[in-house]
Coordinates of C-alpha atoms and ligand atoms in Angstrom, one line a residue:
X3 CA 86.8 127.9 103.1
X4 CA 85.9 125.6 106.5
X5 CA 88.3 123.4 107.5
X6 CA 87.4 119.3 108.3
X7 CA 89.6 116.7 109.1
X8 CA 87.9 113.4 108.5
X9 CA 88.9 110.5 110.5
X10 CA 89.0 107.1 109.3
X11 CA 90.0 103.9 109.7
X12 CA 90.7 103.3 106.0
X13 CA 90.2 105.6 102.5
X14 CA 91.4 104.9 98.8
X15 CA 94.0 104.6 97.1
X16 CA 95.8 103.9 100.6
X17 CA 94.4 101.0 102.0
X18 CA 90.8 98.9 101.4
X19 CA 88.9 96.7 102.5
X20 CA 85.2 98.2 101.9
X21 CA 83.1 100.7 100.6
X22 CA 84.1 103.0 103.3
X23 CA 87.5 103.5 102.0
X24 CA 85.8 104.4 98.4
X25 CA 83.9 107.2 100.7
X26 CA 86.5 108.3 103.0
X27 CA 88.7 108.7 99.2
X28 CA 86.3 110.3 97.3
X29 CA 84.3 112.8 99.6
X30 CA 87.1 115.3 100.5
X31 CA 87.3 115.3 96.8
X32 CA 84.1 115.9 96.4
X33 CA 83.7 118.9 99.0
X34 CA 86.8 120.2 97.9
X35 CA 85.8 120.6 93.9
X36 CA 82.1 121.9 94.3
X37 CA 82.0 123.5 98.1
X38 CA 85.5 124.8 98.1
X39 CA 86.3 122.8 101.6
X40 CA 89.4 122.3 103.1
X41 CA 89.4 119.0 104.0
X42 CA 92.0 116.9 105.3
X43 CA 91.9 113.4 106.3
X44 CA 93.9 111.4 109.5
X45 CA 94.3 107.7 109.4
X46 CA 96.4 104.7 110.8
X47 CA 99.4 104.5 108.9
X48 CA 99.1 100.4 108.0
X49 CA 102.2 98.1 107.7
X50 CA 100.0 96.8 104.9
X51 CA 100.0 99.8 103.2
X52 CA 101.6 99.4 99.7
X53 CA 105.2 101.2 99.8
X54 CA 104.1 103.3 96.4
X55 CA 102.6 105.6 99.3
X56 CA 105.2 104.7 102.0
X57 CA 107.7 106.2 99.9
X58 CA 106.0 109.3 99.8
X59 CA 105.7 110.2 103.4
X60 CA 107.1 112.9 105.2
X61 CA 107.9 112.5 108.9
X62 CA 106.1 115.3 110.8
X63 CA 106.6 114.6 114.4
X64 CA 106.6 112.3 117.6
X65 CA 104.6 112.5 120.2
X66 CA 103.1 110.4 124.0
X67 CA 100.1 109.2 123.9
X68 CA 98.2 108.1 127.3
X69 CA 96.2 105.5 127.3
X70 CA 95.4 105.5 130.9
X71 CA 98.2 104.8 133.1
X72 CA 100.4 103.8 129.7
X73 CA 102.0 105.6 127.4
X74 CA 102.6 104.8 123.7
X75 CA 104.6 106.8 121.1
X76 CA 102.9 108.1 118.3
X77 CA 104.7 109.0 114.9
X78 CA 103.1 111.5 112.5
X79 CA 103.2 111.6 108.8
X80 CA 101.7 113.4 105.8
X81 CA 101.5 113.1 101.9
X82 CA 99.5 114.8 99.9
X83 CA 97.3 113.5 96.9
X84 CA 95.0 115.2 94.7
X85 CA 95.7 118.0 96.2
X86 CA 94.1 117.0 99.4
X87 CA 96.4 116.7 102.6
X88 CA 96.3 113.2 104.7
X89 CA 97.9 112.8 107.9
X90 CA 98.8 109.2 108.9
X91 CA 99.7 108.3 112.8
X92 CA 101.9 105.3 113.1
X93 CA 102.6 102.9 116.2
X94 CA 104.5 99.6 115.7
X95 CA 102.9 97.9 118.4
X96 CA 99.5 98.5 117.3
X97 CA 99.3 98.8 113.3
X98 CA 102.7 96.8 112.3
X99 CA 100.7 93.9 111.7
X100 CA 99.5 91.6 108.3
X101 CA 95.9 92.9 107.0
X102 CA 94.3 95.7 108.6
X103 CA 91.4 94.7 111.0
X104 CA 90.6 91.1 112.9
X105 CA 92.4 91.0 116.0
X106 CA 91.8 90.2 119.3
X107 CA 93.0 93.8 120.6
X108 CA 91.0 95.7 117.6
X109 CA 89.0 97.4 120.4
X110 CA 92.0 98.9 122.0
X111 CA 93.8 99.9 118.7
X112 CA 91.2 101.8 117.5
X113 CA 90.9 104.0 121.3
X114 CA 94.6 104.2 120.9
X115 CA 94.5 105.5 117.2
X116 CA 91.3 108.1 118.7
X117 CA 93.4 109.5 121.8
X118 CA 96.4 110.3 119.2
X119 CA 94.4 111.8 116.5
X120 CA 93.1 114.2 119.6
X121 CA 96.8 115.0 120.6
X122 CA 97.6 115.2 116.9
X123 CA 95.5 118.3 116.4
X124 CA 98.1 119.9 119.0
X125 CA 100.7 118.9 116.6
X126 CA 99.5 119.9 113.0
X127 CA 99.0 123.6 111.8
X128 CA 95.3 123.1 111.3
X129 CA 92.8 124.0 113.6
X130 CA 89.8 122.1 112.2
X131 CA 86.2 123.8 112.6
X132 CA 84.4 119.8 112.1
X133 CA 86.1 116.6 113.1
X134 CA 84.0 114.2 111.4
X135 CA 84.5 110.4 112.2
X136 CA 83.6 107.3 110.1
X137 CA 82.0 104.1 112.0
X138 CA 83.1 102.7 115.0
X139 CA 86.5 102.9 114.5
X140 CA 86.9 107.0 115.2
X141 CA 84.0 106.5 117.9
X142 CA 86.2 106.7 121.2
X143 CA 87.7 110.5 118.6
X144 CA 84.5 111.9 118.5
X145 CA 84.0 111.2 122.3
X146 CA 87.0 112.2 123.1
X147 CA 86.7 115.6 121.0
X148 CA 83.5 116.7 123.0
X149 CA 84.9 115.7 126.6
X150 CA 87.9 117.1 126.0
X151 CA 87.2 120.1 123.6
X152 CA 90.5 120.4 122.2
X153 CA 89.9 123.1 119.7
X154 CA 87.7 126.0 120.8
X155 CA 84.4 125.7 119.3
X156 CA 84.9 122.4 117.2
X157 CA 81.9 120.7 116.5
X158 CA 81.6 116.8 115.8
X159 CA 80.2 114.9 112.7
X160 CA 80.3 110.9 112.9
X161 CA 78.5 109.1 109.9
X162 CA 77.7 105.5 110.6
X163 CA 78.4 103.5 107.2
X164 CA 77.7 100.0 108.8
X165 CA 75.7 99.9 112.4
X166 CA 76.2 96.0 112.7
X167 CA 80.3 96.8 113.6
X168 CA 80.5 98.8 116.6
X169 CA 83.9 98.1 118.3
X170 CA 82.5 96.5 122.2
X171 CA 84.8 95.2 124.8
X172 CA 84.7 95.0 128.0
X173 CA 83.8 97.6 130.8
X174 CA 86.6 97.2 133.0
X175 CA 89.4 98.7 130.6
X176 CA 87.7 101.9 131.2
X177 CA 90.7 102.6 133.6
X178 CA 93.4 100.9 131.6
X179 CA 92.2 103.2 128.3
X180 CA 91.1 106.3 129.5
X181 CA 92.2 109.2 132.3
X182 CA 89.1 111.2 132.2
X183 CA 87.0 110.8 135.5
X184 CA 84.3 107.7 135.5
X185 CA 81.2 109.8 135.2
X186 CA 82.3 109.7 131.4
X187 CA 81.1 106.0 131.5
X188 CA 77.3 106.8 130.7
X189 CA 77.9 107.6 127.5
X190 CA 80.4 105.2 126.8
X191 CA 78.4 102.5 127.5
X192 CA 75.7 100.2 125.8
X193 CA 74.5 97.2 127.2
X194 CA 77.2 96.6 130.4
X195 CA 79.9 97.0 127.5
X196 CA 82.1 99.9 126.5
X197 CA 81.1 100.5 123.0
X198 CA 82.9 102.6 120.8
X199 CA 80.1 103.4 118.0
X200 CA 77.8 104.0 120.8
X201 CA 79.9 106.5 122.1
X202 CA 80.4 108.4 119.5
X203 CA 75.8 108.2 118.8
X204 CA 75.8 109.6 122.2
X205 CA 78.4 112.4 122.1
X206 CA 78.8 113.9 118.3
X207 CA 76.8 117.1 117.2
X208 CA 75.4 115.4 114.2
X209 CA 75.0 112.0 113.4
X210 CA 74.5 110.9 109.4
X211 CA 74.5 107.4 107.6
X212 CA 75.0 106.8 104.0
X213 CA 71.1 107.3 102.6
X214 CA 67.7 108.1 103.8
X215 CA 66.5 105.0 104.0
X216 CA 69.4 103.4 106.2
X217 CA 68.6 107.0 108.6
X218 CA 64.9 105.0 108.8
X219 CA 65.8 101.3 109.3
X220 CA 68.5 101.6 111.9
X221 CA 65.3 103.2 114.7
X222 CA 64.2 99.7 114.1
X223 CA 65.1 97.0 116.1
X224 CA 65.7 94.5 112.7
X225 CA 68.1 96.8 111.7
X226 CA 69.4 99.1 114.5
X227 CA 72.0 95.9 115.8
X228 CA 70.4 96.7 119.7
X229 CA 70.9 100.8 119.4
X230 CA 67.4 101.6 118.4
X231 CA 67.0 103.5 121.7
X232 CA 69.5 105.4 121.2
X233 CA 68.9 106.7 117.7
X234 CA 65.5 107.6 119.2
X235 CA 67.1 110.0 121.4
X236 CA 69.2 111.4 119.2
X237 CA 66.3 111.3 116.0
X238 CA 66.0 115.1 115.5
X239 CA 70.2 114.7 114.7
X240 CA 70.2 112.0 112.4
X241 CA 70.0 112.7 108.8
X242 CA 70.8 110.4 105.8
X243 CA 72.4 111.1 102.8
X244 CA 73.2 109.3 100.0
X245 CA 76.9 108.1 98.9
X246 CA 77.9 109.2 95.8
X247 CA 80.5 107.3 93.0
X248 CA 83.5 108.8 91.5
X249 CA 82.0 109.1 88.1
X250 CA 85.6 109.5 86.5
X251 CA 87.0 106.1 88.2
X252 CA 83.9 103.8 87.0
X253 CA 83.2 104.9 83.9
X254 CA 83.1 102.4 80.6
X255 CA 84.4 104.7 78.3
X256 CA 87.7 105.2 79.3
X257 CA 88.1 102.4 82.0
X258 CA 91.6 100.6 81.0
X259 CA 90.1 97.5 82.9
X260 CA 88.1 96.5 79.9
X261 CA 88.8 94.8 76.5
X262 CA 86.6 97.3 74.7
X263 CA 85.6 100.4 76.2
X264 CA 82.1 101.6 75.6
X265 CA 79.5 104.6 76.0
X266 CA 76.2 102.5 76.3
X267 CA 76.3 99.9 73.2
X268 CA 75.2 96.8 74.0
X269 CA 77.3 95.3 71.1
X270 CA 80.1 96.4 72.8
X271 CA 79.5 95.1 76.2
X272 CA 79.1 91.8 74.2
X273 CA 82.6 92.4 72.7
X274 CA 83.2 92.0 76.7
X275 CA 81.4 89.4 77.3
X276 CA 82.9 87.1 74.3
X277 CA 86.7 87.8 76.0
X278 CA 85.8 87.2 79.6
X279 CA 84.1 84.2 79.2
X280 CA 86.7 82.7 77.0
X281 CA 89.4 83.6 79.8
X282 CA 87.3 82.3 82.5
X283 CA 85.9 79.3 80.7
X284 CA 82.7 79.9 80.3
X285 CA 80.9 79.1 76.7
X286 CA 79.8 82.3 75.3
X287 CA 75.5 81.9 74.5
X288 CA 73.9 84.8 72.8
X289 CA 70.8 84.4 73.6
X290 CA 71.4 84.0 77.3
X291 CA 71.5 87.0 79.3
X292 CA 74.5 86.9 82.1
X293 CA 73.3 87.3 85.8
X294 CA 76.4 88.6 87.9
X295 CA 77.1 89.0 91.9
X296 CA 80.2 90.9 92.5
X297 CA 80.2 91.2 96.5
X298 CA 82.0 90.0 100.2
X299 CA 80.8 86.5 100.2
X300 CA 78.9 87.4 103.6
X301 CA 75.0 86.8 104.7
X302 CA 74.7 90.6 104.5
X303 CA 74.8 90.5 100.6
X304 CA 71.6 88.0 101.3
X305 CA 73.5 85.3 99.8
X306 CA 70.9 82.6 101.7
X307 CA 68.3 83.9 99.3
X308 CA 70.5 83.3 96.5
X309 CA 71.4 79.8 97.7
X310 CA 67.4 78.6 97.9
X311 CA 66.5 79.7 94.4
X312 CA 69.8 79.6 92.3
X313 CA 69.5 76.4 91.0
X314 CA 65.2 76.7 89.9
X315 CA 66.5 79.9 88.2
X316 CA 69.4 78.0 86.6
X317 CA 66.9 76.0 84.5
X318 CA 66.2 79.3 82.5
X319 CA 67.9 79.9 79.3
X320 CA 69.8 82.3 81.7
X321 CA 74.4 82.1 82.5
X322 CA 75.8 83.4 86.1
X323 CA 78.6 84.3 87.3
X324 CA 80.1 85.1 90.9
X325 CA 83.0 86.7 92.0
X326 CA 84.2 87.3 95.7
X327 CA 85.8 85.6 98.4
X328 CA 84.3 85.5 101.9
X329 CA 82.5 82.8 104.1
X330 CA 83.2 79.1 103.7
X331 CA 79.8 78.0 103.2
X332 CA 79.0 80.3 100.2
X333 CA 82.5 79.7 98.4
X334 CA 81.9 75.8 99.1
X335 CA 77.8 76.2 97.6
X336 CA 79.1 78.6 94.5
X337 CA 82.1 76.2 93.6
X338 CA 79.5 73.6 94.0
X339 CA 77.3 75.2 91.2
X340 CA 79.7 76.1 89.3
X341 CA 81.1 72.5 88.9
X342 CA 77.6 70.9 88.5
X343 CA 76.6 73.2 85.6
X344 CA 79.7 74.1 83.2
X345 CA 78.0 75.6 80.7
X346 CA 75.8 77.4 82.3
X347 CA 77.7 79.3 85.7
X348 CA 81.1 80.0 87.2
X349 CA 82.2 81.0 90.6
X350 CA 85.8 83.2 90.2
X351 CA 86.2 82.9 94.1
X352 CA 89.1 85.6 94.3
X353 CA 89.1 89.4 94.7
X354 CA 90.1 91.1 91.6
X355 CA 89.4 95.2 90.6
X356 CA 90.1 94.2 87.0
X357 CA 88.2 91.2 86.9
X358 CA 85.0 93.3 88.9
X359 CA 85.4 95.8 86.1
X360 CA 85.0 93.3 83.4
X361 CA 82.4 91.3 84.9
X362 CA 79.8 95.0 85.0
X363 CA 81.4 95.5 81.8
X364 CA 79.7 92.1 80.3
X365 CA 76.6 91.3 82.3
X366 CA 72.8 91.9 81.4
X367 CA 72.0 91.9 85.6
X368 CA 73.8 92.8 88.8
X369 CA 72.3 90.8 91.6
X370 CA 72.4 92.2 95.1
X371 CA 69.5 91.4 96.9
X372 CA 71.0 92.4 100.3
X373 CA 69.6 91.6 103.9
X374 CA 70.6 95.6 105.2
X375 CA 72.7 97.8 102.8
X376 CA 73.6 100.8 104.6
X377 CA 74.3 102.6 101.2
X378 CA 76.0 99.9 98.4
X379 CA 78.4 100.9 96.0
X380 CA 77.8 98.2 93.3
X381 CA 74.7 99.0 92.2
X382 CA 75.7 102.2 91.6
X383 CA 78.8 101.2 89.9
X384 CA 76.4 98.5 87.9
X385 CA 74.4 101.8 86.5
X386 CA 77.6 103.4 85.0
X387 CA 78.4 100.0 83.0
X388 CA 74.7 100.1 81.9
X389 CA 74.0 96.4 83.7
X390 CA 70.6 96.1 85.3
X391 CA 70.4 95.7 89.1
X392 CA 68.3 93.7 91.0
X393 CA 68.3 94.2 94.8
X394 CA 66.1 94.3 97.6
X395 CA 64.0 97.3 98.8
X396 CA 66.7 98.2 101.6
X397 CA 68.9 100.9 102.9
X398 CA 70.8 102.6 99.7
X399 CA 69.3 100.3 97.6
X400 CA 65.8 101.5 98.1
X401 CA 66.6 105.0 97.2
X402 CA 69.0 104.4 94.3
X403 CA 67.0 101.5 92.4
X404 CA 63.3 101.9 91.2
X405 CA 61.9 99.4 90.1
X406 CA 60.7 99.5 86.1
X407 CA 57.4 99.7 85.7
X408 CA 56.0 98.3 82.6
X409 CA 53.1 100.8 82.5
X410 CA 54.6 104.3 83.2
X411 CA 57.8 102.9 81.5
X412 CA 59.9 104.2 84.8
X413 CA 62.4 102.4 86.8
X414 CA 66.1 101.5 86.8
X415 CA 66.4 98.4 87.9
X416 CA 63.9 95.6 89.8
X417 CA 63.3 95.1 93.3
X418 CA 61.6 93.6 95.8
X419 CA 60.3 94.2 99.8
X420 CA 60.4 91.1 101.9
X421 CA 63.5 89.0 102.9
X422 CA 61.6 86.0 101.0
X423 CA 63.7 83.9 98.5
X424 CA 60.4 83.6 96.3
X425 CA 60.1 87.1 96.0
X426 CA 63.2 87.5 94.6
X427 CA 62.8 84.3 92.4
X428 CA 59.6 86.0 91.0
X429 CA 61.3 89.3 90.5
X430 CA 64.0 87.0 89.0
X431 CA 61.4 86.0 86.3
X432 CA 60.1 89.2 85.4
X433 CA 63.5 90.6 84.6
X434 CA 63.7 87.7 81.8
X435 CA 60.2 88.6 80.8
X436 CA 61.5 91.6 80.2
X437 CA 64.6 91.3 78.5
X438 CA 62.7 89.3 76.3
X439 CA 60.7 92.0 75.3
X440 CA 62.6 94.4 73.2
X441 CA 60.6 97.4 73.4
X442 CA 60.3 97.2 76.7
X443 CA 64.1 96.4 77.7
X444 CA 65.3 99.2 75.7
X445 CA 63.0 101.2 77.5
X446 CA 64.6 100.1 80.9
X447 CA 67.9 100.5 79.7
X448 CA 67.4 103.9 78.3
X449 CA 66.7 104.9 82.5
X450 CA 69.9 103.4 83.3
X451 CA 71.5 105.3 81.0
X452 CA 69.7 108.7 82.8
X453 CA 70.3 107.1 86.3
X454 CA 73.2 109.6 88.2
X455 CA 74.9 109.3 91.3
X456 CA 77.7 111.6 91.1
X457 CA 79.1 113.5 94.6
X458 CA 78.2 116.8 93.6
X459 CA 74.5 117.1 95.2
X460 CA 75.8 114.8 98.3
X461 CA 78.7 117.0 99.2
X462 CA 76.5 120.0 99.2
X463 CA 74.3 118.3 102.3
X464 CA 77.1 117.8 104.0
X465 CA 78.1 120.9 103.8
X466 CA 74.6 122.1 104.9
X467 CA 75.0 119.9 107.7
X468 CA 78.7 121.2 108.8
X469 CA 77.5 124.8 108.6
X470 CA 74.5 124.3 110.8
X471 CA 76.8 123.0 113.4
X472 CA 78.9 126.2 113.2
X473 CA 76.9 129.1 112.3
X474 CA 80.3 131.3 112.4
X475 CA 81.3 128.4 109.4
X476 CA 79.1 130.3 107.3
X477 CA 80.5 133.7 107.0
X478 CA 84.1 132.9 108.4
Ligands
GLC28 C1 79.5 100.0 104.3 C2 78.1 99.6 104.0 C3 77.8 99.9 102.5 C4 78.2 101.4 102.2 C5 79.6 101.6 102.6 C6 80.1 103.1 102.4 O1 80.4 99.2 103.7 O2 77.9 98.2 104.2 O3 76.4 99.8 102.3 O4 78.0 101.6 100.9 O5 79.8 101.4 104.0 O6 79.3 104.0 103.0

């Protein structure tokens, strides 16, 4: 059994805000069930945090942290769930706060949360053989963990879930946030910044990100968000692969979410369908097929594309439905919509699980025609409730959706290549054409049924990785 303690800025059930914290939950699990890993996971322990976990912390210790010539108390905790063990460090100044990101001080938080997870691994009884960190947040960790080396022979593993986020301030804390001598800077720094995510590119033993395709894109300069060169020089150490879902916790049959549960029978998503759209208001039309985005309202999700074709596609015999909250201008154009064609879409500008799970419950399509998606959950999670996606050909999306194929009769979903509104119009089009076209359609969704993205086959890279890191992993 090798030991790994993940580091995270967020992981489910504890505290969400993204599709990292589905990973950072559901990987230990993962490695734990089919690799036989002990993997343990260290986090910020959040104000925000709901107290059904609060309660069930243990107080560990106290101990100094030094952030340069400062030094801040750190308080350790642990629970454990599932049988996996979680640490959380706690520090009212920094993480006694509403929400969990979007401050001015983020920056210097997150290198406080980094320098106390190092000191924590003097305080636990676990000597970890991988510390692997998750995006920017655990950067200034993973640098920290090969400058310092604070466990003989620990190796590092930092996967990059979203390069666009990469924790930059300013060069001249370097004194105020570190004590280790300034020819540490290099590596530290991208751009006359000090730059967390690019710190840890530069310093960890392996670098992954959440599919193949993302491992591609982000040596590009459309994608790489200015650290293209740097992925070049590490290129032999980066390796994609794939997120998984927790096939258990999205599944139609025995989700409590839903009005009717359901294996694959379309008359039974329609069951869900009638229910939601009397609650939300919409007039139920059978012969309509419902179009659904379930997403952060952000231009990442490609929501601009959306916005210049939504209304052409509206005049189909077609019904649409968004969910999400996020940027003004997309709440303000979907509420717009929604108001200037009742009968035909509806804009449920909120976040709500329950309302998410109906919505894949009752749709015909999943629309996520994304700009850069390092890996995306929903489409995924679209496959389980047997909805179509549609998304562009980018990141996870690529290598999870194929697009059907009238001919050979393969594909799970349609797609399309360039950033083009019309593209996705067209591809808009065909999916009608083929719903229309019964043999065809229950061709299409006969693949979704097949289509599986379970954790098993992803934990088992990672565990390929981890041992090629510490060849003593392998028989130890
Ligand atoms: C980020 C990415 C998303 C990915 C998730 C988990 O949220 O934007 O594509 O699925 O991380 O890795």
């Amino acid at each position: 059994m090798n030991n790994i303690l993940f580091v995270a800025s967020e992981c489910a059930p504890f505290i969400k805000t993204g599709g990292l914290a589905d990973v950072v939950g559901s990987l230990p699990q993962a490695l734990k069930q089919y690799e036989k890993q002990d993997v343990r996971v260290i986090l910020p322990l959040y104000d925000e945090m709901d107290e059904e976990w609060k309660n069930q912390l243990e107080y560990l210790c106290s101990f100094d942290v030094q952030l340069g010539w400062r030094t801040q108390e750190a308080h350790l905790f642990t629970l454990t769930y599932n049988q996996i063990i979680y640490y959380f460090i706690s520090n009212d100044y920094y993480f006694t706060r509403k929400g969990i990101y979007g401050y001015y001080d983020d920056g210097e938080r997150f290198v406080f949360f980094s320098h106390a997870v190092i000191e924590a691994l003097k305080h636990i009884n676990y000597k970890p053989q991988i510390l692997h960190g998750h995006d920017w947040q655990t950067g200034i960790a993973i640098a920290l963990a090969n400058i310092l080396q604070p466990i003989e022979n620990m190796k590092t593993v930092f996967t990059i879930h979203n390069i666009k986020y990469q924790g930059v301030m300013p060069l001249d804390i370097y004194e105020d946030f570190f004590q280790i001598g300034r020819e540490h800077i290099s590596g530290m720094e991208w751009d006359g910044m000090l730059n967390c995510l690019k710190s840890a590119l530069f310093h960890a033993d392996k670098i992954t990100t959440v599919s193949p395709s993302y491992a591609e894109e982000i040596k590009d300069p459309y994608y790489s968000e200015g650290l293209h060169p740097v992925l070049h020089e590490r290129s032999g150490d980066v390796i994609g692969v794939i997120n998984g879902i927790d096939t258990r916790e999205y599944n139609p049959s025995t989700d409590p979410s839903l009005f009717v549960n359901y294996r694959s029978a379309r008359s039974k998503k329609r069951e869900n369908r009638i229910h939601l759209q009397r609650q939300i208001g919409l007039p139920f039309k059978e012969d309509s097929p419902l179009y659904i985005i379930v997403t952060r309202l952000v231009e990442q999700k490609g929501l601009h594309l959306v916005q210049h074709i939504l209304e052409e596609f509206l005049e189909q015999d077609i019904q649409f439905i968004v969910l999400g909250t996020g940027e003004a201008e997309f709440e303000g154009y979907f509420a717009d919509i929604a108001y200037r064609y009742p009968e035909k879409a509806s804009a449920l500008l909120t976040f709500d699980e329950d309302l998410a799970r109906q919505l894949y419950a009752s749709a015909d399509f999943f629309l996520m025609p994304s700009k850069f998606e390092p890996c995306g959950l929903s489409q995924l999670i679209s496959l389980q409730y047997k909805t179509v996606p549609i998304v562009r050909e980018t990141g996870g999306l690529k290598d999870t959706i194929s697009p059907y194929n009238e001919l050979t009769g393969e594909g799970n979903g349609f797609s399309f290549t360039n950033y083009n509104a019309h593209d996705l119009l067209n591809v808009l089009h065909y999916s009608l054409e083929v719903y229309h076209n019964t043999p065809a359609w229950n061709y299409l969704l006969k693949n979704v049924g097949k289509s599986q993205f379970s954790w098993k086959e992803s934990a088992h890279q990672y565990v390929t990785i981890y041992e090629s890191q510490s060849p003593e992993l392998v028989y130890g």
